CSV table of C-alpha atoms in Angstrom, one decimal:
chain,number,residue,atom,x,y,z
A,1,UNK,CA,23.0,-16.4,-11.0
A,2,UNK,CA,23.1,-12.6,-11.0
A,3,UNK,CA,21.7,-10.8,-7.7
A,4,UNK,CA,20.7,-7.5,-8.4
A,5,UNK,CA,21.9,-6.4,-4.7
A,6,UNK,CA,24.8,-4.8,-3.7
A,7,UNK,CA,27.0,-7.5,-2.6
A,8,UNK,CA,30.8,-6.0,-2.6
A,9,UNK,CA,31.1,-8.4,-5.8
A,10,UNK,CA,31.3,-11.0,-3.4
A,11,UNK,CA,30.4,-14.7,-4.4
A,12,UNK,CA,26.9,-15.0,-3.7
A,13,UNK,CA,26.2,-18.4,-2.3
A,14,UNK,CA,22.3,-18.3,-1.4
A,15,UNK,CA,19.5,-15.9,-1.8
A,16,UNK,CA,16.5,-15.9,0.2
A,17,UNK,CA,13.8,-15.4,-2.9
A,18,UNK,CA,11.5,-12.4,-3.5
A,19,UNK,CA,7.6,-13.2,-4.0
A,20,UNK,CA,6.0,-9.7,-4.6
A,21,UNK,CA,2.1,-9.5,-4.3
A,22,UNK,CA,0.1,-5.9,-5.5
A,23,UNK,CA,-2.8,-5.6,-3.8
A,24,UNK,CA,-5.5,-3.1,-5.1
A,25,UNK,CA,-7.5,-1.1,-2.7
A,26,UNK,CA,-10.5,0.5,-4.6
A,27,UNK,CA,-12.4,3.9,-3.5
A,28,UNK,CA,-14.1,6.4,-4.5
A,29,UNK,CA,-13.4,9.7,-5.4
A,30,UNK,CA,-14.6,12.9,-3.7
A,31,UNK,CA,-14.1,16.4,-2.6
A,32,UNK,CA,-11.6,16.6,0.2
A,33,UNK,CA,-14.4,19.3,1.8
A,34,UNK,CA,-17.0,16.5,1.3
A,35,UNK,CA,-15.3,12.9,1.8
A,36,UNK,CA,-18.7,11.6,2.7
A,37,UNK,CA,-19.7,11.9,-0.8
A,38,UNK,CA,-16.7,8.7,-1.4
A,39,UNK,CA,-14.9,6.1,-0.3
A,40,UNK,CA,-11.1,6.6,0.8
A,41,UNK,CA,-9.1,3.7,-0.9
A,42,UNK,CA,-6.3,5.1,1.2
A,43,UNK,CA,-8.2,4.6,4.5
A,44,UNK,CA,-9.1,1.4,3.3
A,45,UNK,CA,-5.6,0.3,2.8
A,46,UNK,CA,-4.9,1.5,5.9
A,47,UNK,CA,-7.3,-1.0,7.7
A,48,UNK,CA,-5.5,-4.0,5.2
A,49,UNK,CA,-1.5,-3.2,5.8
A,50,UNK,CA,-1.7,-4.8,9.4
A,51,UNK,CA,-3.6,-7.8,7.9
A,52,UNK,CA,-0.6,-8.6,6.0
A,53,UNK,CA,1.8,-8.1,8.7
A,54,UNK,CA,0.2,-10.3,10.3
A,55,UNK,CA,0.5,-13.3,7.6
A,56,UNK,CA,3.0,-16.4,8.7
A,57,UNK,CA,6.0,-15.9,6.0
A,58,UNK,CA,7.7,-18.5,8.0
A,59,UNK,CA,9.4,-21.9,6.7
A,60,UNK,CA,11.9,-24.0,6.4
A,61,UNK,CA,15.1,-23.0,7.8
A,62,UNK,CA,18.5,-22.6,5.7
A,63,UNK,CA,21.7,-22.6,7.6
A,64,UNK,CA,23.2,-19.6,5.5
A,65,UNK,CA,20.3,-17.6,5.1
A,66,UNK,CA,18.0,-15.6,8.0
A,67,UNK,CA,14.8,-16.3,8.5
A,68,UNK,CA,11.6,-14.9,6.0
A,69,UNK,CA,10.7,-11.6,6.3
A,70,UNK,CA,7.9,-9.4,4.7
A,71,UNK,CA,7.5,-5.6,4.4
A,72,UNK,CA,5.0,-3.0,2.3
A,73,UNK,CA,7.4,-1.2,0.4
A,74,UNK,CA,5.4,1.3,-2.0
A,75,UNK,CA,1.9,2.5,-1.4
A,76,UNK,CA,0.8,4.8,-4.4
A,77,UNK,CA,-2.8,6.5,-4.1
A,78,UNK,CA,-4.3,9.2,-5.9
């Protein structure tokens, strides 16, 4: 296997796995002088990022690798 990760071009032996999930926050667009007239997708996300953080990622151990973790890593709005 190939991990694209800088690894020194050391043997990899085990990898912990990547599951990526896009979630989609809808809104509604509006005048920043009037943001009563919409709905903030932004805000909304907001309100849904510690949600996630709190999901259980844990499983089975592995003696080589660390445990599961699970972080946002690109928020795009606009």
């Amino acid at each position: 296997m190939v991990v694209g990760e800088p690894t020194g071009m050391r043997v990899v032996v085990a990898h912990k796995g990547c599951v990526r999930l896009r979630v989609v926050v809808r809104g509604t667009g509006a005048h920043a002088s009037r943001p009563d007239l919409g709905v903030n997708a932004i805000l909304n996300m907001a309100r849904v990022l510690p949600e996630l953080a709190a999901v259980d990622v844990s499983g089975p151990s592995h003696p080589l690798l660390s445990g599961a973790t699970s972080t946002p890593t690109v928020i795009s709005g606009g």
